[in-house]
Short mmCIF file of C-alpha atoms in Angstrom, two decimals:
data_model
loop_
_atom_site.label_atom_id
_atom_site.label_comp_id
_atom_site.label_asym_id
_atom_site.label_seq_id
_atom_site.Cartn_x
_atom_site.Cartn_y
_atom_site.Cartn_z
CA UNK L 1 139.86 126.94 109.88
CA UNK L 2 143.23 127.15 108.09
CA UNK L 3 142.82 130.67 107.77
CA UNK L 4 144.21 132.50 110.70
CA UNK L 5 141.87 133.71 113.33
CA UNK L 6 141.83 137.51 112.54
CA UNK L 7 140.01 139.00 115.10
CA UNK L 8 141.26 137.44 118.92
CA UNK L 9 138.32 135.78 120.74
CA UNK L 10 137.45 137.49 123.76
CA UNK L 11 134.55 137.49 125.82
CA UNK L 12 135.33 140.84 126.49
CA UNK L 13 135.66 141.92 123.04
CA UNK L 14 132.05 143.53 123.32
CA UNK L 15 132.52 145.46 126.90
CA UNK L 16 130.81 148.85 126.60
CA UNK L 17 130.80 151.63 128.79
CA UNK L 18 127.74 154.09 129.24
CA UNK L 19 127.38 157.24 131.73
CA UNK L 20 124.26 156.92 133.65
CA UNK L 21 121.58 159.59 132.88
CA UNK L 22 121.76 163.30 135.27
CA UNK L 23 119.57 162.43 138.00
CA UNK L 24 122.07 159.37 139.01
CA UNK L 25 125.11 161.90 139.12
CA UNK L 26 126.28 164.09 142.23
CA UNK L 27 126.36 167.22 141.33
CA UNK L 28 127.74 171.03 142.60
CA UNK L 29 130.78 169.08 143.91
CA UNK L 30 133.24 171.56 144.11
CA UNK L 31 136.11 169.20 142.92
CA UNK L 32 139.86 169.70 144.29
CA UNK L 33 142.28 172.22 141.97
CA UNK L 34 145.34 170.78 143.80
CA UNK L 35 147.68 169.99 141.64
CA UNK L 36 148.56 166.36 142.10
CA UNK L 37 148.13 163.48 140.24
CA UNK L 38 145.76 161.27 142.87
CA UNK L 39 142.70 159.71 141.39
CA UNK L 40 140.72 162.16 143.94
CA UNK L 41 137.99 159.51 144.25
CA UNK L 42 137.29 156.84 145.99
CA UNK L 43 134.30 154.54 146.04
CA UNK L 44 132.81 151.22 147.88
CA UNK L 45 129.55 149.28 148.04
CA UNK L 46 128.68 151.67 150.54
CA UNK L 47 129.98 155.22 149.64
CA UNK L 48 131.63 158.03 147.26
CA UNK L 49 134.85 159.82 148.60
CA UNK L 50 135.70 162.44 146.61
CA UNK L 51 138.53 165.75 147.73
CA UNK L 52 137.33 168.64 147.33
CA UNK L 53 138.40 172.48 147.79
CA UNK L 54 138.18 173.59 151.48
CA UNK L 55 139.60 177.22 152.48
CA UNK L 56 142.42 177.52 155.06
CA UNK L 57 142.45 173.60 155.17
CA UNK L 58 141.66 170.49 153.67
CA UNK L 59 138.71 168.18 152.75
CA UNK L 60 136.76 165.58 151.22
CA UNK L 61 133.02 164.31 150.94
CA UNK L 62 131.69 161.17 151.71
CA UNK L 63 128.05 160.70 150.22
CA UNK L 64 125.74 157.35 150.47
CA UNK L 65 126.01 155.63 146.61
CA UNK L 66 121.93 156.43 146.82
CA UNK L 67 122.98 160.18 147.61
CA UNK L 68 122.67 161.51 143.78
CA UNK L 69 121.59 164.59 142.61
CA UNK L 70 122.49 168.10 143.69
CA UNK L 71 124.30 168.06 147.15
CA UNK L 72 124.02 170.91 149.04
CA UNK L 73 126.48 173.37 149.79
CA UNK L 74 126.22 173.01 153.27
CA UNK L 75 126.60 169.03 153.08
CA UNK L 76 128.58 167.89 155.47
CA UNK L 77 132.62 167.37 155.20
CA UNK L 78 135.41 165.35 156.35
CA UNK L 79 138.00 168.46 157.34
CA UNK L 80 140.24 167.70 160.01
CA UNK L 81 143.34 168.38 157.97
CA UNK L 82 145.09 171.59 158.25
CA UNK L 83 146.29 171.45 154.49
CA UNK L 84 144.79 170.01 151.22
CA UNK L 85 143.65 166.59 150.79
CA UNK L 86 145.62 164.97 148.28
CA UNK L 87 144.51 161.46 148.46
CA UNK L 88 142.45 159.03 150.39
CA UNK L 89 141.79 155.02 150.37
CA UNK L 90 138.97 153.28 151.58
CA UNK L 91 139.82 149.98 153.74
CA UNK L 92 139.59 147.04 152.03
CA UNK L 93 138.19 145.25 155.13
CA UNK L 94 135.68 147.77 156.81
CA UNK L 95 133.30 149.78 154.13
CA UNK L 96 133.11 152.20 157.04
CA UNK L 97 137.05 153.46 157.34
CA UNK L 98 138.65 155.25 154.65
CA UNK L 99 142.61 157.22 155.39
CA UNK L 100 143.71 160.58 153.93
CA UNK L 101 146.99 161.66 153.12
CA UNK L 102 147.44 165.85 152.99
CA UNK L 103 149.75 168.56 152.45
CA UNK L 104 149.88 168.83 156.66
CA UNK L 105 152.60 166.07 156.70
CA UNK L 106 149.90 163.42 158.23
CA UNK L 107 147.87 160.77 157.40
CA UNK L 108 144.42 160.19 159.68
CA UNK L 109 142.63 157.53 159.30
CA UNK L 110 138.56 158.39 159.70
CA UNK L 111 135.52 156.32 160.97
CA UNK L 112 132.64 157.03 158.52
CA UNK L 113 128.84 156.20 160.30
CA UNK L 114 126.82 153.45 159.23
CA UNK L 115 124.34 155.78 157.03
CA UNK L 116 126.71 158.78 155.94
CA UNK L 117 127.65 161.82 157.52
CA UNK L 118 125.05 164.18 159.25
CA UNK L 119 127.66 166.52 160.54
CA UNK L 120 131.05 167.31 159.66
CA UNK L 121 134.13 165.03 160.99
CA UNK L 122 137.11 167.11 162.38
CA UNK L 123 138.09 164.32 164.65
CA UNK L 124 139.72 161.52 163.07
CA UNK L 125 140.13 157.86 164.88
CA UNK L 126 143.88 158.33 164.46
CA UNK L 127 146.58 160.94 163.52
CA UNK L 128 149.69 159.18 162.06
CA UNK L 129 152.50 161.47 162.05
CA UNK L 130 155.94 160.48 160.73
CA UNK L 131 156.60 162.15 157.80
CA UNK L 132 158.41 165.38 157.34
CA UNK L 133 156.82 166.86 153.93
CA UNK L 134 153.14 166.33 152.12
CA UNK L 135 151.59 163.02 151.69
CA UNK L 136 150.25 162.17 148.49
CA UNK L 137 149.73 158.52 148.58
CA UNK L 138 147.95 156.26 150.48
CA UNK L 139 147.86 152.70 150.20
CA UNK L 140 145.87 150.00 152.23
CA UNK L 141 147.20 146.75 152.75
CA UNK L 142 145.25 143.69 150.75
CA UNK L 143 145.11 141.11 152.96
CA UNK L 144 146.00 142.28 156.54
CA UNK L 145 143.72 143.91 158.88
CA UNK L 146 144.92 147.50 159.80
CA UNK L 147 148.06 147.63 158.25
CA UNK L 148 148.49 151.28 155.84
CA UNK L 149 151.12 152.58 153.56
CA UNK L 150 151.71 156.22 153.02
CA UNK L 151 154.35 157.89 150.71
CA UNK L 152 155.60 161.59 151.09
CA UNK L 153 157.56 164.21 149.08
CA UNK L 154 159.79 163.46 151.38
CA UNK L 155 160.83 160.43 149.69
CA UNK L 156 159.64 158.10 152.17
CA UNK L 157 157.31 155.13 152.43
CA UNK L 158 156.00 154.44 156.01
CA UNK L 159 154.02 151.63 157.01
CA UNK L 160 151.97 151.56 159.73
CA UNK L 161 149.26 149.50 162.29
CA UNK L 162 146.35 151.67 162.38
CA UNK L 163 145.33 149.21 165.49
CA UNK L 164 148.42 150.79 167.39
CA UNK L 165 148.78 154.09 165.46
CA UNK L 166 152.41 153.12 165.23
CA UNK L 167 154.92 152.94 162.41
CA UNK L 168 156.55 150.09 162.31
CA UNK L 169 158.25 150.16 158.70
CA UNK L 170 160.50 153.26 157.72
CA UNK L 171 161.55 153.00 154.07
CA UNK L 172 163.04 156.33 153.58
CA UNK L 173 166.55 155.69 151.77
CA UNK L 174 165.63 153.50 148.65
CA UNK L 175 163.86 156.30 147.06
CA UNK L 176 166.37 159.55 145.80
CA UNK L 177 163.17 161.14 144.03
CA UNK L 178 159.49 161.87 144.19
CA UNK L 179 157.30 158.81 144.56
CA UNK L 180 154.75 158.47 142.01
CA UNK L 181 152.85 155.83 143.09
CA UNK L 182 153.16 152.59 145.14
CA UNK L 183 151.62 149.03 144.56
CA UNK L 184 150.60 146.06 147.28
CA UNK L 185 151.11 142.65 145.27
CA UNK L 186 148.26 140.34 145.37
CA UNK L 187 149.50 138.77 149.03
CA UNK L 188 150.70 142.01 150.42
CA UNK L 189 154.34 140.29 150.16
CA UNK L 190 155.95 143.26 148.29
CA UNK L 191 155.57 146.67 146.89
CA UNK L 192 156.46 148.53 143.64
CA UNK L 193 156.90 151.95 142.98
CA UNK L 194 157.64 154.14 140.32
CA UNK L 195 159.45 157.48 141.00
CA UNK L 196 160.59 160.66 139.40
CA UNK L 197 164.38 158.88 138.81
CA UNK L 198 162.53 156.62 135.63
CA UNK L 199 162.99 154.00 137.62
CA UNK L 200 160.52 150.82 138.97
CA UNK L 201 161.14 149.67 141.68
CA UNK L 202 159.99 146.21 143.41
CA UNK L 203 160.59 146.05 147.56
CA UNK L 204 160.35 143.51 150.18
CA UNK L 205 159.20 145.92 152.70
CA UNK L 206 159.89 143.62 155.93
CA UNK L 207 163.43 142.64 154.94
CA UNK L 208 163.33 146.39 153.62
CA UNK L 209 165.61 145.38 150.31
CA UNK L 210 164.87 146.15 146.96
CA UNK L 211 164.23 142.88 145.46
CA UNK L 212 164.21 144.21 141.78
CA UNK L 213 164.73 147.33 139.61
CA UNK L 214 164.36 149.00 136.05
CA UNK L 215 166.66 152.16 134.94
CA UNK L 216 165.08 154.36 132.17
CA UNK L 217 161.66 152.18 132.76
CA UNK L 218 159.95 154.84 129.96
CA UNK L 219 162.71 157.24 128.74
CA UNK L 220 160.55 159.99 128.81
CA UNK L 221 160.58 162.53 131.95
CA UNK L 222 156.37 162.69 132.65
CA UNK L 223 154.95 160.67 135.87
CA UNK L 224 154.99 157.41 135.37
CA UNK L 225 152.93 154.55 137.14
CA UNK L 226 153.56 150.97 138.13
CA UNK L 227 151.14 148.23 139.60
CA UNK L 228 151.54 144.59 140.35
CA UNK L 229 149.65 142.43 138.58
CA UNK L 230 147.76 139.04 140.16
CA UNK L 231 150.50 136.77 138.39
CA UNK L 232 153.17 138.73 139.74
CA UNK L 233 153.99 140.56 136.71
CA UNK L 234 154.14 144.63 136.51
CA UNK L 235 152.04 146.85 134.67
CA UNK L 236 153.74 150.22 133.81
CA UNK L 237 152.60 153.14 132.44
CA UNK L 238 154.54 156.28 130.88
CA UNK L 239 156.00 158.87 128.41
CA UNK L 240 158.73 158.11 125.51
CA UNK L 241 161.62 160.21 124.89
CA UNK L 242 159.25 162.03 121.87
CA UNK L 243 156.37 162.56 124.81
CA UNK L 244 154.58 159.44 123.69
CA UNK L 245 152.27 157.86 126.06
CA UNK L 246 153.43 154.05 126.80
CA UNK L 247 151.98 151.18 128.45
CA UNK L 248 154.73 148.31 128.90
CA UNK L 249 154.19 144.61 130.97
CA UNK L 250 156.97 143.71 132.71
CA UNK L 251 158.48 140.11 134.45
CA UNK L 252 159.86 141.06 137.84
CA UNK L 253 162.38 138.16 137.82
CA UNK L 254 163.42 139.27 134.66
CA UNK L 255 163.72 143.39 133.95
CA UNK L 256 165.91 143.89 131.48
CA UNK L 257 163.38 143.94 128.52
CA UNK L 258 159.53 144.36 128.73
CA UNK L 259 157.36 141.19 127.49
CA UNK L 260 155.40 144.36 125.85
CA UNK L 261 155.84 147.44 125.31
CA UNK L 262 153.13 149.86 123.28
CA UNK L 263 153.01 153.43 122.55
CA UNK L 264 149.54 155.00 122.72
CA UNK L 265 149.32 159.11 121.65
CA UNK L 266 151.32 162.01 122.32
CA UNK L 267 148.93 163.24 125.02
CA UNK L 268 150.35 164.55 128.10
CA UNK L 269 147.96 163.68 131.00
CA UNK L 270 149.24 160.80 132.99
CA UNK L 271 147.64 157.64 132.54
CA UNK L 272 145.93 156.02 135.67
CA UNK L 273 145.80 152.15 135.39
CA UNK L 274 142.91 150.37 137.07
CA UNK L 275 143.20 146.59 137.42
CA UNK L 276 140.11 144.57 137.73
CA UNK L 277 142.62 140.77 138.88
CA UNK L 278 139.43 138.74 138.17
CA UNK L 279 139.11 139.24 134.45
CA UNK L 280 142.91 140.70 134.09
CA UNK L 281 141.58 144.19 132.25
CA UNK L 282 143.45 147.07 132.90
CA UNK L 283 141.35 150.36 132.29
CA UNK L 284 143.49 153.73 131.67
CA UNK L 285 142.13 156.75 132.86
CA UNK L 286 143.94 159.46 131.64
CA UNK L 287 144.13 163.29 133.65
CA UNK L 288 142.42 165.26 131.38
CA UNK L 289 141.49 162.62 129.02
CA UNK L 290 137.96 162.28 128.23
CA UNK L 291 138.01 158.44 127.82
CA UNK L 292 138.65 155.44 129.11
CA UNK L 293 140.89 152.84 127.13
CA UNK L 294 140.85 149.48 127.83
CA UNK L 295 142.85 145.97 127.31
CA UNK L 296 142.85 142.18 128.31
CA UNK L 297 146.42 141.12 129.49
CA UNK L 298 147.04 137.45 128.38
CA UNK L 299 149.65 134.59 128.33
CA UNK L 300 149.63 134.86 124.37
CA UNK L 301 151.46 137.56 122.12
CA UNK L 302 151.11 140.33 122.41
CA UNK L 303 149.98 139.74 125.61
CA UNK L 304 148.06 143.46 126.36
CA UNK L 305 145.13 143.17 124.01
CA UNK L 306 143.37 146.38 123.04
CA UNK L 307 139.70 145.91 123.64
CA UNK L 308 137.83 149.11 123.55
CA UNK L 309 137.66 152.86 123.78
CA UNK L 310 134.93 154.62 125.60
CA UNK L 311 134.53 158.20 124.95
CA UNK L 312 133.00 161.00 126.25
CA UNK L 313 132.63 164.62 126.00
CA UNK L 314 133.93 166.35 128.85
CA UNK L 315 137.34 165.37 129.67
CA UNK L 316 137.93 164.08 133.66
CA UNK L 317 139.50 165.54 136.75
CA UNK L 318 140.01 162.36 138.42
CA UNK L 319 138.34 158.75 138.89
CA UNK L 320 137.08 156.31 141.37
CA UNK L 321 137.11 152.34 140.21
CA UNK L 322 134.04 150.00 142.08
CA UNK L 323 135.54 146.96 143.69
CA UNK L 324 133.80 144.04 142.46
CA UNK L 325 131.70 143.33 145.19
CA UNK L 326 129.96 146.59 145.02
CA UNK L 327 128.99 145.73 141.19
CA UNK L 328 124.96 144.58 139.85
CA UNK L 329 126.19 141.30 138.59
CA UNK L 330 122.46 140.97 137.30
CA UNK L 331 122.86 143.45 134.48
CA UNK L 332 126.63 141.69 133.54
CA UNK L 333 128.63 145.13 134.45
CA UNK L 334 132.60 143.90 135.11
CA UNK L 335 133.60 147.71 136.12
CA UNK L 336 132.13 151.26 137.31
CA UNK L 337 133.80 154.31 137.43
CA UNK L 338 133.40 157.74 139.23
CA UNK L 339 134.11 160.16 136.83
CA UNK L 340 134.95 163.50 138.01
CA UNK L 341 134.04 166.56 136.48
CA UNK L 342 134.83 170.24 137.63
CA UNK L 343 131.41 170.39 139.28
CA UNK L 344 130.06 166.65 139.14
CA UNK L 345 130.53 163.12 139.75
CA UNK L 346 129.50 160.93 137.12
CA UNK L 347 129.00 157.48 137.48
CA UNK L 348 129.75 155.16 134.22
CA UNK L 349 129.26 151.70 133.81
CA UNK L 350 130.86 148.96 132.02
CA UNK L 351 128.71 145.58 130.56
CA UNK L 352 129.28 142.51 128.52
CA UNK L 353 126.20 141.90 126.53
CA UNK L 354 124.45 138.87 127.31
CA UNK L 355 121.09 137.45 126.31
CA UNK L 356 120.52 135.56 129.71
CA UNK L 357 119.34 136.71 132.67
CA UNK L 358 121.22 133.69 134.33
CA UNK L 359 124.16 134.64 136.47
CA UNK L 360 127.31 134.44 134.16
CA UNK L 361 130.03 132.77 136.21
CA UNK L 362 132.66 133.01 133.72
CA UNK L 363 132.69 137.21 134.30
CA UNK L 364 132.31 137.18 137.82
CA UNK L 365 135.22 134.23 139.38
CA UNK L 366 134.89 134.56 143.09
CA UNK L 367 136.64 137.98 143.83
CA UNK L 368 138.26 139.56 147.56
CA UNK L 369 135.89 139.14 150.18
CA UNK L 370 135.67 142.22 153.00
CA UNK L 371 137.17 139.67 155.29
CA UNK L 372 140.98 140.02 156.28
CA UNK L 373 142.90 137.22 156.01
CA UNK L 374 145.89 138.01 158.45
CA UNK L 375 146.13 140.61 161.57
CA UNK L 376 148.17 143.43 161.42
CA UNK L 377 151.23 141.44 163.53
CA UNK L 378 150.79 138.21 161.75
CA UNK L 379 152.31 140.06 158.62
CA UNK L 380 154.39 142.04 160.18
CA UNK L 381 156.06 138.83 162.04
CA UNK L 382 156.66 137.66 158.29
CA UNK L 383 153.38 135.90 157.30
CA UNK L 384 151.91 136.12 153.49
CA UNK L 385 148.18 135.35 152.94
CA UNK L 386 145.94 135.37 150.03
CA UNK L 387 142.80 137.52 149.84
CA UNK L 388 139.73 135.76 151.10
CA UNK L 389 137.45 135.04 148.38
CA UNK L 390 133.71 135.10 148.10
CA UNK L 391 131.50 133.93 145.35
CA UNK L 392 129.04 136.74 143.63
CA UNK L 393 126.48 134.58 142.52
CA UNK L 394 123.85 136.20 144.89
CA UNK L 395 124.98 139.61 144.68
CA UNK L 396 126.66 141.11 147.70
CA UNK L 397 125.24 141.98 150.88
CA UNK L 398 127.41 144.96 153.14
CA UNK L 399 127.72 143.25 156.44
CA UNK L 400 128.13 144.84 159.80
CA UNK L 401 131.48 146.70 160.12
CA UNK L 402 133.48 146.41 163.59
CA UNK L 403 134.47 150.00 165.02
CA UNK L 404 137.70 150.67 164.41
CA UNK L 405 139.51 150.47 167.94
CA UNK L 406 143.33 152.18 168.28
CA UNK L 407 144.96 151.12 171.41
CA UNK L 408 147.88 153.66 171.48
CA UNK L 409 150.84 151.36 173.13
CA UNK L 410 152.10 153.45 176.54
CA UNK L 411 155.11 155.17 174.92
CA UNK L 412 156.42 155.26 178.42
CA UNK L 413 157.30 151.54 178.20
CA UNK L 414 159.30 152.08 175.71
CA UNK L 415 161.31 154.93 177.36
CA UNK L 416 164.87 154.22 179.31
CA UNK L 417 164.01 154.98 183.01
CA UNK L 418 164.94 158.61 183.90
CA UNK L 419 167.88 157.08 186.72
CA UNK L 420 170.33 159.80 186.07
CA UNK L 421 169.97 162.85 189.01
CA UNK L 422 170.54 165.70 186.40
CA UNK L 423 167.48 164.85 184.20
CA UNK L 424 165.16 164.71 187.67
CA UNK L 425 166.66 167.91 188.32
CA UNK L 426 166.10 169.65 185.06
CA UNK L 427 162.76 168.30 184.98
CA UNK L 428 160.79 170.83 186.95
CA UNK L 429 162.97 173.85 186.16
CA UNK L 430 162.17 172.85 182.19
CA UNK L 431 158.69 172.88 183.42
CA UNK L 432 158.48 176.40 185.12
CA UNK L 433 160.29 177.41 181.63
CA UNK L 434 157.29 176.90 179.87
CA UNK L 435 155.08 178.86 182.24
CA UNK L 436 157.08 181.96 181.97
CA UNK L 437 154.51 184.87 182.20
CA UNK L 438 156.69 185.78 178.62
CA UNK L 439 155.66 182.90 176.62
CA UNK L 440 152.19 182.84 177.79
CA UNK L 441 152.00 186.63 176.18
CA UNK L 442 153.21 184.99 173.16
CA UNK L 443 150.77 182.74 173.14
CA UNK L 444 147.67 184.64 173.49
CA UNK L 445 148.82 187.10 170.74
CA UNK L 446 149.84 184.15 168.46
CA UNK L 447 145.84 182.62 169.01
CA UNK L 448 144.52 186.44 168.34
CA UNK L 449 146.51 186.95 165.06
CA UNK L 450 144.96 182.98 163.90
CA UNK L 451 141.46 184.45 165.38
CA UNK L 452 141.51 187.33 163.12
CA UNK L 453 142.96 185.33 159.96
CA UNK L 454 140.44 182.93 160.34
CA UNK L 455 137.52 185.63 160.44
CA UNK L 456 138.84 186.91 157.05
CA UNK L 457 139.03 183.85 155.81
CA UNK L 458 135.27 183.06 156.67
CA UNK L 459 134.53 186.59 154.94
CA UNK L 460 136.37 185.99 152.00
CA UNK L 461 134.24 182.59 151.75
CA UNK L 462 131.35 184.10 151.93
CA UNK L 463 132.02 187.17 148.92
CA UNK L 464 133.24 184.39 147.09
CA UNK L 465 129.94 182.18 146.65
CA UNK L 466 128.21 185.77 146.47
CA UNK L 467 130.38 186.71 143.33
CA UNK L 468 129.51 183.41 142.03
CA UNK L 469 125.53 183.26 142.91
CA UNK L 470 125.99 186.56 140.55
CA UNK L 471 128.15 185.27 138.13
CA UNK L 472 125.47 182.15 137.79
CA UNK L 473 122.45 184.76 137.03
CA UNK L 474 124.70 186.98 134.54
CA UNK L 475 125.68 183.21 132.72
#
């Protein structure tokens, strides 16, 4: 006993990860080439969202988990953006809505059916349009029902009520450089973001105030990431001056100095954290990487414990993380990931060994229920909640989603009455404007010239998967 503990007890010491075998995967997934650092996955109890590459627009499947094997060319999409996908969320509270971010400046926010997809969705429940450049994040809220986040290159986080299709926060002067990434707390209570200026930032975004920030949070000038942690502290991931990959922990109230800071390897991918807040692992993902590195955070030096490596051959395009919920707490797995390949999806799963068959109630606390704790104007008026637990111990049962319902607010409430004579005036003659014989010529020869660009397009598709059937014999 005098003899110092060499090797830290951990129940978690032992996690291993394992791909599943080929017929579990989804395969001749034509995976998105974009070139943006989104996860490009995202996963449920219920279903697999992954972008992929759509001609002259943008998209991204949704399959049933049960849905493995080789999907079909012809499988059904979710395409109602005009530009690339570049990344999507599914609601934490309904395992039937997920939101997309794209390249077309919007967000839309899309109503999934109860068993999958049988036809393609161009019509999404709601457009949200607000920002002036590509979206690349989306972020539900935790805790409050129909409350989303989106972040733009255009340097601007927007938060909105779905129920409404409104924004109703506009954060677009704290940030003077491309948003990474953005992070709800465990409440909802406050954000963090990391951006292209090596700096973390953490925002109240009601009293829209930056509450704390970090200069120079990794020195080096590769993405970085930042998420909040469920004790409040920061998780941060990056690149030293030398091109070193870093992980550092961070106390909010405190940023001068990290409580840890590691370096990893001097690969470049960017390193996507995942955060499991019931057993405090973090799992990094890296682009390009083909494993998955993971560690225990603790109160005890040096606080992020290296637990395990798991390796595989082919490195990954992107990743999609299981909520807990969605998890066979039978078989003792604490995580499953999506692992994208060029061409597949392939899920692997992480265990603790046990001997017993008995459910293990140290792995699996109770975790965040599907239930939302607040409304959408409870939190905006200024209230905090904590996510709604449930306990695991008899595996999780999908309940029956609500529709999602937007009632669009009259925008002619909101307007100043038209009193003054001039503008009743101007009204019609604006009007007759816009029927000018002219403009109307305009218009039909604007509609041919997008006729005949989409008919190329459509042949262009079609030599394309020609070439490739050929290509495929020849290989």
């Amino acid at each position: 006993d005098t003899m110092r503990r060499v090797v830290r007890q951990s129940k978690f010491r032992h996690v291993f990860g394992q791909a599943v075998k080929n017929d579990q995967c989804y395969d001749d997934i034509r995976v998105s080439r974009v070139t943006w650092d989104s996860s490009f996955c995202a996963v449920n109890p219920r279903f697999v969202a992954i972008i992929v590459d759509a001609s002259g627009g943008g998209a991204f499947l949704v399959l049933p988990l049960h849905k493995t094997g080789r999907i079909d060319k012809s499988y059904p999409t979710v395409c109602g953006h005009t530009g690339p996908v570049l990344d999507i969320d599914w609601c934490p509270h309904n395992d039937q809505v997920i939101a997309s971010g794209s390249e077309d400046c919007t967000v839309m926010v899309w109503q999934i059916p109860e068993n999958g997809l049988t036809l393609s969705l161009t019509e999404p429940v709601v457009v949200l349009e607000g920002h002036s450049k590509r979206v690349g994040i989306v972020a539900w809220h935790p805790t409050a029902r129909n409350v989303l986040l989106s972040a733009g290159c255009d340097n601007a986080i927007i938060i909105w009520n779905v129920g409404t299709g409104e924004a109703l926060i506009n954060l677009d002067d704290m940030h003077v450089d491309v948003i990474y990434n953005v992070s709800w707390n465990r409440n909802g209570s406050l954000i963090c973001t990391a951006s292209k200026d090596k700096k973390v930032r953490i925002i109240d975004p009601r009293k829209q105030e930056i509450v704390a920030e970090k200069e120079k949070t990794h020195e080096g000038a590769r993405p970085m990431r930042a998420i909040f942690l469920a004790d409040g502290n920061i998780f941060t991931t990056g690149f030293s001056r030398m091109s070193e990959r870093q992980l550092a922990l961070w106390n909010p109230k405190n940023m001068e100095e990290p409580i840890a800071l590691h370096e990893m390897d001097t690969s470049n991918g960017v390193l996507l954290p995942f955060y499991d807040p019931d057993t405090n692992i973090i799992y990094l993902c890296g682009k390009g990487d083909s494993s998955i590195r993971y560690f225990e955070i603790t109160d005890e030096s040096p606080y992020v414990h290296y637990l395990n490596t798991f390796s595989s051959k082919e490195p990954q395009r992107g990743m999609g993380f299981m909520p807990k919920r969605g998890l066979d707490v039978n078989k003792c797995e604490i995580a499953r990931f999506f692992k994208l390949h060029e061409r597949k999806c392939e899920p692997i799963i992480m265990t603790v060994p046990r001997k017993s068959d008995l459910f293990q109630d140290d792995l699996y606390p109770d975790t965040a229920g599907p239930e939302a704790a607040l409304e959408a104007e409870e939190w905006f008026e200024g209230k905090n909640a904590d996510p709604l637990l449930i306990s695991l111990k008899h595996g999780y049962i999908p309940g029956k989603n609500r529709d999602l319902k937007v009632v669009k607010k009259n925008i002619l409430d909101n307007k100043p009455a038209a009193n003054k004579k001039s503008d009743l005036i101007n009204a019609p003659k604006k009007a007759a404007d816009a029927s000018d014989p002219q403009n109307e010529a305009k218009l039909d020869e604007i509609l041919r010239e997008l006729k005949s660009i989409k008919d190329t397009i459509t042949n262009q598709d079609e030599r394309i998967s020609k070439l490739e059937q050929q290509m495929a014999k020849i290989a």
